[in-house]
PDB file of C-alpha atoms in Angstrom:
ATOM      1  CA  MET A 833     194.863 211.246 127.056  1.00 50.00           C
ATOM      2  CA  ARG A 834     197.407 208.606 127.534  1.00 54.00           C
ATOM      3  CA  ILE A 835     196.403 206.898 124.257  1.00 51.00           C
ATOM      4  CA  PHE A 836     197.625 209.802 122.132  1.00 52.00           C
ATOM      5  CA  LYS A 837     200.876 210.486 124.311  1.00 57.00           C
ATOM      6  CA  LYS A 838     203.778 211.832 122.345  1.00 60.00           C
ATOM      7  CA  GLY A 839     206.523 209.412 121.509  1.00 61.00           C
ATOM      8  CA  LYS A 840     204.191 206.352 121.027  1.00 70.00           C
ATOM      9  CA  SER A 841     204.400 204.454 117.784  1.00 75.00           C
ATOM     10  CA  THR A 842     201.471 204.188 115.533  1.00 79.00           C
ATOM     11  CA  SER A 843     200.940 200.465 116.255  1.00 81.00           C
ATOM     12  CA  ASP A 844     200.873 201.226 120.025  1.00 78.00           C
ATOM     13  CA  ILE A 845     198.249 203.941 119.521  1.00 82.00           C
ATOM     14  CA  ILE A 846     196.131 201.626 117.452  1.00 86.00           C
ATOM     15  CA  PHE A 847     196.449 198.844 120.050  1.00 86.00           C
ATOM     16  CA  ASP A 848     195.717 201.203 122.938  1.00 84.00           C
ATOM     17  CA  SER A 849     192.655 202.608 120.992  1.00 88.00           C
ATOM     18  CA  ILE A 850     191.238 199.120 120.440  1.00 91.00           C
ATOM     19  CA  ILE A 851     191.688 198.269 124.123  1.00 90.00           C
ATOM     20  CA  PHE A 852     190.074 201.546 125.090  1.00 91.00           C
ATOM     21  CA  VAL A 853     187.069 200.956 122.858  1.00 92.00           C
ATOM     22  CA  LEU A 854     186.709 197.344 124.143  1.00 94.00           C
ATOM     23  CA  CYS A 855     186.841 198.610 127.712  1.00 91.00           C
ATOM     24  CA  VAL A 856     184.152 201.152 127.021  1.00 92.00           C
ATOM     25  CA  CYS A 857     181.970 198.509 125.394  1.00 92.00           C
ATOM     26  CA  VAL A 858     182.394 196.159 128.326  1.00 92.00           C
ATOM     27  CA  PHE A 859     181.603 198.993 130.724  1.00 89.00           C
ATOM     28  CA  LEU A 860     178.425 199.872 128.826  1.00 89.00           C
ATOM     29  CA  ILE A 861     177.269 196.305 128.696  1.00 90.00           C
ATOM     30  CA  ILE A 862     177.660 196.021 132.481  1.00 86.00           C
ATOM     31  CA  ALA A 863     176.487 199.593 133.450  1.00 86.00           C
ATOM     32  CA  TYR A 864     173.500 199.829 131.246  1.00 87.00           C
ATOM     33  CA  PRO A 865     171.313 197.191 132.887  1.00 85.00           C
ATOM     34  CA  LEU A 866     172.009 198.862 136.249  1.00 84.00           C
ATOM     35  CA  TYR A 867     171.134 202.224 134.755  1.00 87.00           C
ATOM     36  CA  PHE A 868     167.940 200.852 133.250  1.00 87.00           C
ATOM     37  CA  VAL A 869     166.824 199.524 136.621  1.00 85.00           C
ATOM     38  CA  VAL A 870     167.264 203.066 138.020  1.00 84.00           C
ATOM     39  CA  ILE A 871     165.271 204.791 135.278  1.00 85.00           C
ATOM     40  CA  ALA A 872     162.660 202.072 135.177  1.00 83.00           C
ATOM     41  CA  SER A 873     162.032 202.433 138.962  1.00 81.00           C
ATOM     42  CA  VAL A 874     160.878 206.035 138.357  1.00 80.00           C
ATOM     43  CA  SER A 875     159.146 205.579 134.996  1.00 81.00           C
ATOM     44  CA  ASP A 876     155.635 204.567 134.078  1.00 75.00           C
ATOM     45  CA  SER A 877     155.371 200.746 134.144  1.00 74.00           C
ATOM     46  CA  THR A 878     153.361 200.732 130.867  1.00 74.00           C
ATOM     47  CA  LEU A 879     156.061 202.544 129.033  1.00 77.00           C
ATOM     48  CA  VAL A 880     158.772 200.339 130.510  1.00 76.00           C
ATOM     49  CA  SER A 881     156.904 197.102 129.541  1.00 74.00           C
ATOM     50  CA  THR A 882     156.363 198.372 125.961  1.00 76.00           C
ATOM     51  CA  GLY A 883     160.026 199.241 125.495  1.00 75.00           C
ATOM     52  CA  GLN A 884     159.600 203.009 125.368  1.00 79.00           C
ATOM     53  CA  VAL A 885     162.065 203.629 128.176  1.00 79.00           C
ATOM     54  CA  THR A 886     165.629 203.290 126.967  1.00 80.00           C
ATOM     55  CA  LEU A 887     167.869 206.182 127.915  1.00 82.00           C
ATOM     56  CA  PHE A 888     165.774 208.571 129.980  1.00 82.00           C
ATOM     57  CA  PRO A 889     162.809 208.019 132.461  1.00 82.00           C
ATOM     58  CA  LYS A 890     159.323 208.701 131.130  1.00 81.00           C
ATOM     59  CA  GLY A 891     156.209 209.297 133.124  1.00 77.00           C
ATOM     60  CA  PHE A 892     158.317 210.145 136.164  1.00 79.00           C
ATOM     61  CA  SER A 893     156.781 208.800 139.354  1.00 76.00           C
ATOM     62  CA  LEU A 894     158.112 207.850 142.789  1.00 79.00           C
ATOM     63  CA  PHE A 895     155.210 205.569 143.560  1.00 75.00           C
ATOM     64  CA  GLY A 896     157.338 202.484 143.938  1.00 75.00           C
ATOM     65  CA  TYR A 897     159.645 204.140 146.482  1.00 79.00           C
ATOM     66  CA  LYS A 898     156.651 205.526 148.419  1.00 77.00           C
ATOM     67  CA  GLU A 899     155.195 202.028 148.644  1.00 73.00           C
ATOM     68  CA  ILE A 900     158.438 200.588 149.811  1.00 73.00           C
ATOM     69  CA  PHE A 901     158.955 203.119 152.608  1.00 75.00           C
ATOM     70  CA  HIS A 902     155.372 202.842 153.845  1.00 75.00           C
ATOM     71  CA  ASP A 903     155.407 198.993 153.889  1.00 71.00           C
ATOM     72  CA  SER A 904     156.197 197.404 157.222  1.00 76.00           C
ATOM     73  CA  ARG A 905     157.391 194.132 155.610  1.00 77.00           C
ATOM     74  CA  ILE A 906     160.328 195.867 153.877  1.00 79.00           C
ATOM     75  CA  TRP A 907     161.581 197.360 157.187  1.00 83.00           C
ATOM     76  CA  VAL A 908     161.216 194.013 159.092  1.00 86.00           C
ATOM     77  CA  GLY A 909     163.091 192.299 156.341  1.00 85.00           C
ATOM     78  CA  TYR A 910     165.727 195.034 156.280  1.00 86.00           C
ATOM     79  CA  LYS A 911     166.236 194.697 160.043  1.00 88.00           C
ATOM     80  CA  ASN A 912     166.457 190.935 160.016  1.00 90.00           C
ATOM     81  CA  THR A 913     168.810 190.823 157.020  1.00 90.00           C
ATOM     82  CA  ILE A 914     171.136 193.402 158.598  1.00 90.00           C
ATOM     83  CA  ILE A 915     171.217 191.341 161.893  1.00 92.00           C
ATOM     84  CA  TYR A 916     171.859 188.052 160.014  1.00 92.00           C
ATOM     85  CA  THR A 917     174.482 189.722 157.723  1.00 91.00           C
ATOM     86  CA  VAL A 918     176.387 191.473 160.424  1.00 92.00           C
ATOM     87  CA  LEU A 919     176.311 188.738 163.054  1.00 93.00           C
ATOM     88  CA  GLY A 920     176.812 186.018 160.449  1.00 92.00           C
ATOM     89  CA  THR A 921     179.903 187.659 158.843  1.00 92.00           C
ATOM     90  CA  LEU A 922     181.453 188.200 162.289  1.00 93.00           C
ATOM     91  CA  VAL A 923     180.897 184.482 163.232  1.00 93.00           C
ATOM     92  CA  ASN A 924     182.248 183.478 159.817  1.00 93.00           C
ATOM     93  CA  LEU A 925     185.404 185.507 160.367  1.00 92.00           C
ATOM     94  CA  LEU A 926     185.752 184.217 163.910  1.00 93.00           C
ATOM     95  CA  PHE A 927     185.887 180.629 162.728  1.00 93.00           C
ATOM     96  CA  THR A 928     187.461 181.011 159.344  1.00 92.00           C
ATOM     97  CA  LEU A 929     190.546 183.138 160.249  1.00 91.00           C
ATOM     98  CA  PRO A 930     191.806 181.016 163.188  1.00 91.00           C
ATOM     99  CA  ALA A 931     191.213 177.800 161.230  1.00 90.00           C
ATOM    100  CA  ALA A 932     193.075 179.054 158.215  1.00 90.00           C
ATOM    101  CA  TYR A 933     196.029 180.235 160.343  1.00 89.00           C
ATOM    102  CA  VAL A 934     196.275 176.831 162.051  1.00 89.00           C
ATOM    103  CA  LEU A 935     196.080 174.976 158.749  1.00 89.00           C
ATOM    104  CA  SER A 936     198.791 177.235 157.261  1.00 86.00           C
ATOM    105  CA  ARG A 937     201.374 176.329 159.923  1.00 85.00           C
ATOM    106  CA  GLN A 938     203.808 173.671 158.549  1.00 82.00           C
ATOM    107  CA  GLU A 939     204.503 172.425 162.153  1.00 80.00           C
ATOM    108  CA  PHE A 940     200.812 171.386 162.557  1.00 81.00           C
ATOM    109  CA  LYS A 941     201.089 167.690 161.570  1.00 84.00           C
ATOM    110  CA  ALA A 942     197.355 167.027 161.227  1.00 86.00           C
ATOM    111  CA  ARG A 943     196.771 169.903 158.780  1.00 85.00           C
ATOM    112  CA  ARG A 944     196.576 167.849 155.602  1.00 87.00           C
ATOM    113  CA  VAL A 945     194.180 165.348 157.055  1.00 90.00           C
ATOM    114  CA  ILE A 946     191.936 168.083 158.423  1.00 89.00           C
ATOM    115  CA  MET A 947     192.133 170.062 155.147  1.00 88.00           C
ATOM    116  CA  PHE A 948     191.188 166.892 153.238  1.00 89.00           C
ATOM    117  CA  ILE A 949     188.078 166.484 155.414  1.00 88.00           C
ATOM    118  CA  PHE A 950     187.150 170.106 154.739  1.00 88.00           C
ATOM    119  CA  ILE A 951     187.515 169.628 150.971  1.00 87.00           C
ATOM    120  CA  ILE A 952     185.299 166.609 150.917  1.00 89.00           C
ATOM    121  CA  THR A 953     182.420 168.717 152.069  1.00 85.00           C
ATOM    122  CA  MET A 954     182.833 170.776 148.861  1.00 84.00           C
ATOM    123  CA  PHE A 955     181.905 167.728 146.802  1.00 86.00           C
ATOM    124  CA  PHE A 956     179.528 165.714 148.985  1.00 83.00           C
ATOM    125  CA  ASN A 957     176.654 166.697 151.321  1.00 80.00           C
ATOM    126  CA  GLY A 958     173.703 165.050 152.889  1.00 79.00           C
ATOM    127  CA  GLY A 959     171.089 166.671 150.676  1.00 83.00           C
ATOM    128  CA  LEU A 960     168.159 168.981 151.533  1.00 85.00           C
ATOM    129  CA  ILE A 961     165.898 166.522 153.385  1.00 88.00           C
ATOM    130  CA  PRO A 962     168.610 165.113 155.789  1.00 88.00           C
ATOM    131  CA  THR A 963     169.838 168.737 156.360  1.00 88.00           C
ATOM    132  CA  TYR A 964     166.344 169.903 157.197  1.00 89.00           C
ATOM    133  CA  LEU A 965     165.889 166.987 159.611  1.00 91.00           C
ATOM    134  CA  LEU A 966     169.140 167.834 161.187  1.00 88.00           C
ATOM    135  CA  MET A 967     168.239 171.484 161.633  1.00 89.00           C
ATOM    136  CA  LYS A 968     164.862 170.441 163.085  1.00 89.00           C
ATOM    137  CA  ASP A 969     166.495 168.055 165.543  1.00 90.00           C
ATOM    138  CA  LEU A 970     168.906 170.826 166.622  1.00 90.00           C
ATOM    139  CA  HIS A 971     165.859 173.101 167.161  1.00 88.00           C
ATOM    140  CA  MET A 972     167.221 175.712 164.804  1.00 89.00           C
ATOM    141  CA  THR A 973     164.283 175.801 162.365  1.00 88.00           C
ATOM    142  CA  ASN A 974     162.279 179.050 162.725  1.00 89.00           C
ATOM    143  CA  THR A 975     165.136 180.725 164.590  1.00 89.00           C
ATOM    144  CA  MET A 976     167.667 183.277 163.572  1.00 89.00           C
ATOM    145  CA  TRP A 977     170.477 180.933 164.227  1.00 91.00           C
ATOM    146  CA  VAL A 978     169.760 178.751 161.219  1.00 90.00           C
ATOM    147  CA  PHE A 979     171.154 181.705 159.110  1.00 90.00           C
ATOM    148  CA  ILE A 980     174.371 181.793 161.111  1.00 89.00           C
ATOM    149  CA  ILE A 981     175.603 178.492 162.704  1.00 88.00           C
ATOM    150  CA  PRO A 982     175.271 176.055 159.774  1.00 87.00           C
ATOM    151  CA  PHE A 983     177.265 178.306 157.504  1.00 84.00           C
ATOM    152  CA  SER A 984     180.069 179.306 159.924  1.00 88.00           C
ATOM    153  CA  VAL A 985     182.857 178.233 157.553  1.00 88.00           C
ATOM    154  CA  ASN A 986     182.927 178.341 153.794  1.00 88.00           C
ATOM    155  CA  VAL A 987     185.658 176.019 152.569  1.00 89.00           C
ATOM    156  CA  PHE A 988     186.485 178.095 149.489  1.00 89.00           C
ATOM    157  CA  ASN A 989     186.949 181.169 151.712  1.00 89.00           C
ATOM    158  CA  LEU A 990     189.017 178.982 154.063  1.00 90.00           C
ATOM    159  CA  ILE A 991     191.379 177.931 151.324  1.00 89.00           C
ATOM    160  CA  ILE A 992     191.789 181.516 150.102  1.00 87.00           C
ATOM    161  CA  THR A 993     192.708 182.662 153.677  1.00 89.00           C
ATOM    162  CA  ARG A 994     195.000 179.717 154.278  1.00 90.00           C
ATOM    163  CA  THR A 995     196.786 180.485 150.996  1.00 87.00           C
ATOM    164  CA  PHE A 996     197.239 184.114 152.063  1.00 86.00           C
ATOM    165  CA  PHE A 997     198.753 183.129 155.458  1.00 86.00           C
ATOM    166  CA  GLU A 998     201.125 180.684 153.781  1.00 84.00           C
ATOM    167  CA  SER A 999     202.384 183.129 151.124  1.00 81.00           C
ATOM    168  CA  SER A1000     202.344 186.388 153.153  1.00 80.00           C
ATOM    169  CA  LEU A1001     203.560 185.323 156.556  1.00 79.00           C
ATOM    170  CA  PRO A1002     206.991 183.731 156.335  1.00 79.00           C
ATOM    171  CA  LYS A1003     208.068 181.326 159.053  1.00 78.00           C
ATOM    172  CA  GLU A1004     210.992 183.626 159.869  1.00 79.00           C
ATOM    173  CA  LEU A1005     208.494 186.187 161.049  1.00 80.00           C
ATOM    174  CA  PHE A1006     207.080 183.796 163.630  1.00 78.00           C
ATOM    175  CA  GLU A1007     210.520 182.622 164.568  1.00 79.00           C
ATOM    176  CA  ALA A1008     211.563 186.274 165.320  1.00 82.00           C
ATOM    177  CA  ALA A1009     208.451 186.810 167.357  1.00 81.00           C
ATOM    178  CA  GLN A1010     208.964 183.523 169.196  1.00 79.00           C
ATOM    179  CA  MET A1011     212.457 184.639 170.287  1.00 81.00           C
ATOM    180  CA  ASP A1012     210.696 187.506 172.138  1.00 77.00           C
ATOM    181  CA  GLY A1013     208.367 185.060 173.908  1.00 80.00           C
ATOM    182  CA  CYS A1014     205.421 185.368 171.544  1.00 80.00           C
ATOM    183  CA  THR A1015     203.027 182.484 171.457  1.00 82.00           C
ATOM    184  CA  HIS A1016     200.939 181.418 168.463  1.00 81.00           C
ATOM    185  CA  PHE A1017     197.892 183.086 169.987  1.00 84.00           C
ATOM    186  CA  GLN A1018     199.775 186.352 170.462  1.00 84.00           C
ATOM    187  CA  PHE A1019     201.316 186.146 166.992  1.00 84.00           C
ATOM    188  CA  PHE A1020     197.990 185.533 165.425  1.00 85.00           C
ATOM    189  CA  GLY A1021     196.331 188.495 167.220  1.00 84.00           C
ATOM    190  CA  ARG A1022     199.133 191.025 167.223  1.00 83.00           C
ATOM    191  CA  VAL A1023     201.002 190.223 163.879  1.00 84.00           C
ATOM    192  CA  ALA A1024     198.980 188.000 161.524  1.00 85.00           C
ATOM    193  CA  LEU A1025     195.646 189.823 161.706  1.00 85.00           C
ATOM    194  CA  PRO A1026     197.084 193.361 161.328  1.00 86.00           C
ATOM    195  CA  LEU A1027     199.027 192.136 158.269  1.00 84.00           C
ATOM    196  CA  SER A1028     195.971 190.424 156.712  1.00 83.00           C
ATOM    197  CA  LYS A1029     193.625 193.359 156.073  1.00 82.00           C
ATOM    198  CA  ALA A1030     193.449 192.439 152.419  1.00 81.00           C
ATOM    199  CA  VAL A1031     192.260 188.890 152.859  1.00 85.00           C
ATOM    200  CA  ILE A1032     189.941 189.803 155.701  1.00 87.00           C
ATOM    201  CA  SER A1033     188.293 192.401 153.527  1.00 83.00           C
ATOM    202  CA  VAL A1034     187.868 190.060 150.595  1.00 84.00           C
ATOM    203  CA  VAL A1035     186.603 187.119 152.606  1.00 89.00           C
ATOM    204  CA  GLY A1036     184.494 189.363 154.758  1.00 88.00           C
ATOM    205  CA  LEU A1037     182.937 190.785 151.575  1.00 85.00           C
ATOM    206  CA  TYR A1038     182.270 187.318 150.197  1.00 87.00           C
ATOM    207  CA  TYR A1039     180.566 186.340 153.426  1.00 91.00           C
ATOM    208  CA  LEU A1040     178.583 189.615 153.708  1.00 88.00           C
ATOM    209  CA  VAL A1041     177.220 189.397 150.110  1.00 85.00           C
ATOM    210  CA  GLY A1042     176.308 185.752 150.645  1.00 88.00           C
ATOM    211  CA  HIS A1043     174.393 186.492 153.831  1.00 89.00           C
ATOM    212  CA  TRP A1044     172.725 189.552 152.185  1.00 88.00           C
ATOM    213  CA  ASN A1045     171.516 187.635 149.198  1.00 85.00           C
ATOM    214  CA  ASP A1046     170.540 184.478 151.006  1.00 86.00           C
ATOM    215  CA  PHE A1047     166.858 183.682 150.548  1.00 83.00           C
ATOM    216  CA  PHE A1048     166.881 179.901 150.272  1.00 87.00           C
ATOM    217  CA  THR A1049     167.593 179.459 154.033  1.00 88.00           C
ATOM    218  CA  GLY A1050     164.585 181.656 154.896  1.00 87.00           C
ATOM    219  CA  LEU A1051     162.370 179.888 152.311  1.00 87.00           C
ATOM    220  CA  VAL A1052     163.107 176.428 153.695  1.00 89.00           C
ATOM    221  CA  TYR A1053     163.645 176.856 157.469  1.00 90.00           C
ATOM    222  CA  ILE A1054     161.575 179.982 158.437  1.00 88.00           C
ATOM    223  CA  ARG A1055     157.874 180.252 158.825  1.00 86.00           C
ATOM    224  CA  ASP A1056     157.641 183.088 161.257  1.00 84.00           C
ATOM    225  CA  TYR A1057     156.852 186.393 159.524  1.00 81.00           C
ATOM    226  CA  SER A1058     158.891 188.335 161.960  1.00 84.00           C
ATOM    227  CA  LEU A1059     162.039 186.416 161.153  1.00 87.00           C
ATOM    228  CA  GLN A1060     161.798 186.525 157.335  1.00 87.00           C
ATOM    229  CA  PRO A1061     164.856 188.199 155.652  1.00 88.00           C
ATOM    230  CA  LEU A1062     164.587 190.891 153.081  1.00 85.00           C
ATOM    231  CA  GLN A1063     165.235 188.545 150.206  1.00 82.00           C
ATOM    232  CA  ILE A1064     162.067 186.526 151.006  1.00 84.00           C
ATOM    233  CA  VAL A1065     160.066 189.802 150.909  1.00 79.00           C
ATOM    234  CA  LEU A1066     161.604 190.652 147.511  1.00 75.00           C
ATOM    235  CA  ARG A1067     160.891 187.154 146.230  1.00 75.00           C
ATOM    236  CA  ASP A1068     157.221 187.410 147.175  1.00 73.00           C
ATOM    237  CA  ILE A1069     157.019 190.729 145.286  1.00 66.00           C
ATOM    238  CA  LEU A1070     158.908 189.648 142.242  1.00 64.00           C
ATOM    239  CA  VAL A1071     157.207 186.196 141.940  1.00 65.00           C
ATOM    240  CA  SER A1072     153.711 186.946 142.897  1.00 59.00           C
ATOM    241  CA  ASN A1073     153.700 190.340 141.105  1.00 54.00           C
ATOM    242  CA  GLN A1074     151.727 191.996 143.882  1.00 51.00           C
ATOM    243  CA  VAL A1075     151.890 195.490 145.199  1.00 45.00           C
ATOM    244  CA  PHE A1076     151.970 196.011 148.967  1.00 43.00           C
ATOM    245  CA  SER A1077     148.741 195.689 150.874  1.00 40.00           C
ATOM    246  CA  GLU A1078     148.726 199.396 151.898  1.00 44.00           C
ATOM    247  CA  GLY A1079     148.668 200.472 148.217  1.00 48.00           C
ATOM    248  CA  ALA A1080     146.829 197.679 146.546  1.00 48.00           C
ATOM    249  CA  GLY A1081     143.665 197.443 148.579  1.00 46.00           C
ATOM    250  CA  SER A1082     141.094 194.844 147.516  1.00 44.00           C
ATOM    251  CA  GLY A1083     138.701 194.162 144.658  1.00 45.00           C
ATOM    252  CA  GLY A1084     138.909 194.242 140.940  1.00 41.00           C
ATOM    253  CA  ALA A1085     139.772 197.990 140.652  1.00 41.00           C
ATOM    254  CA  ALA A1086     142.647 197.471 143.133  1.00 44.00           C
ATOM    255  CA  GLY A1087     143.956 194.535 141.031  1.00 43.00           C
ATOM    256  CA  GLY A1088     144.285 196.799 137.971  1.00 41.00           C
ATOM    257  CA  TYR A1089     145.894 199.461 140.207  1.00 42.00           C
ATOM    258  CA  ALA A1090     148.376 197.012 141.443  1.00 52.00           C
ATOM    259  CA  GLN A1091     149.240 195.618 137.922  1.00 54.00           C
ATOM    260  CA  LYS A1092     149.735 199.175 136.679  1.00 58.00           C
ATOM    261  CA  TYR A1093     152.492 199.909 139.260  1.00 63.00           C
ATOM    262  CA  ALA A1094     153.752 196.378 139.794  1.00 67.00           C
ATOM    263  CA  ASP A1095     156.911 196.757 137.652  1.00 70.00           C
ATOM    264  CA  GLN A1096     157.775 200.130 139.152  1.00 74.00           C
ATOM    265  CA  VAL A1097     157.666 198.677 142.677  1.00 74.00           C
ATOM    266  CA  LYS A1098     159.828 195.778 141.572  1.00 76.00           C
ATOM    267  CA  TYR A1099     162.561 197.886 140.173  1.00 80.00           C
ATOM    268  CA  ALA A1100     162.456 200.185 143.175  1.00 80.00           C
ATOM    269  CA  VAL A1101     162.834 197.159 145.431  1.00 77.00           C
ATOM    270  CA  ILE A1102     165.993 196.006 143.488  1.00 79.00           C
ATOM    271  CA  ILE A1103     167.477 199.481 144.008  1.00 81.00           C
ATOM    272  CA  VAL A1104     166.691 199.643 147.694  1.00 78.00           C
ATOM    273  CA  SER A1105     167.966 196.041 148.340  1.00 77.00           C
ATOM    274  CA  THR A1106     171.280 196.481 146.527  1.00 79.00           C
ATOM    275  CA  LEU A1107     172.042 199.970 147.715  1.00 79.00           C
ATOM    276  CA  PRO A1108     173.715 198.939 151.108  1.00 79.00           C
ATOM    277  CA  ILE A1109     176.180 196.610 149.314  1.00 76.00           C
ATOM    278  CA  LEU A1110     177.003 199.270 146.752  1.00 77.00           C
ATOM    279  CA  ILE A1111     177.705 201.751 149.597  1.00 79.00           C
ATOM    280  CA  VAL A1112     179.967 199.319 151.528  1.00 75.00           C
ATOM    281  CA  TYR A1113     182.130 198.163 148.541  1.00 72.00           C
ATOM    282  CA  PRO A1114     184.002 201.472 147.925  1.00 74.00           C
ATOM    283  CA  PHE A1115     185.357 201.526 151.450  1.00 71.00           C
ATOM    284  CA  ILE A1116     187.067 198.093 151.018  1.00 66.00           C
ATOM    285  CA  GLN A1117     187.845 198.298 147.354  1.00 67.00           C
ATOM    286  CA  LYS A1118     191.596 198.958 147.786  1.00 66.00           C
ATOM    287  CA  TYR A1119     191.885 195.788 149.986  1.00 63.00           C
ATOM    288  CA  PHE A1120     189.596 193.795 147.697  1.00 61.00           C
ATOM    289  CA  GLU A1121     191.739 194.519 144.568  1.00 58.00           C
ATOM    290  CA  LYS A1122     194.876 193.293 146.340  1.00 57.00           C
ATOM    291  CA  GLY A1123     193.158 190.260 148.021  1.00 53.00           C
ATOM    292  CA  VAL A1124     191.681 188.771 144.963  1.00 53.00           C
ATOM    293  CA  MET A1125     195.127 188.303 143.514  1.00 52.00           C
ATOM    294  CA  ILE A1126     196.117 186.039 146.337  1.00 54.00           C
ATOM    295  CA  GLY A1127     197.987 182.980 144.982  1.00 48.00           C
ATOM    296  CA  SER A1128     197.861 184.155 141.350  1.00 48.00           C
ATOM    297  CA  VAL A1129     201.538 185.047 141.145  1.00 46.00           C
ATOM    298  CA  LYS A1130     204.215 182.404 142.072  1.00 44.00           C
ATOM    299  CA  GLY A1131     207.990 182.658 142.259  1.00 41.00           C
TER     300      GLY A1131
END
């Protein structure tokens, strides 16, 4: 191991050992809750609630996953959330990237005023009731567009992208392209975007996770069952503590049956709902690590 590499002084070995132990502790603090959710999703709910499940699953059962895969609400929610997430992220990038590029250009005289107007929206908004009335007047309530259009641009992500363009695309690069007859539109499409994979990946991931986890929009603006996102389905399960109708049935006996497996279903739902994001992240990790450092080093 690198900690015990030859030629290192005793103080360096002690320091590296302490850092190594601290990193392991931090890893366990972060990883164990995730691991516990996994083993709890396949363990007996009674044993989980009484604290008997700690390191290994007990009373192994796949009941929770069976209920999820047999319940139509989960699949409807999955379909809606995937549509909202993919389409919403594409719209976000379609608006954020060109706006950030324009605001990063020194020759654009109105950029400070426009940026100031954008920043104001980070501190002040109309509130829930005026926003709801606005969505209603625009006929976007109870439609899929309420998940996409009102959140086309996130100002924080816009600032990140603008900072990247300012620090990574020197003006000399555009001047060289301009000498070859390149316009701003051509420079943005053929030069700026190919050189901006890091920030596109970071901002895209931020938008994607935001859309995937969004339940408040569906809770306030959506009443149609067929348009509910996955997070609303999860919220109904986690809050109401009910097992799906196919497995619960009706009557007093069914109530006990539902209570017995309720926790197992909840943990299984958590796994199923977070799995797509966990699958996507490794493919953009290399860009994400570079992109989150945007603006952190000056000079």
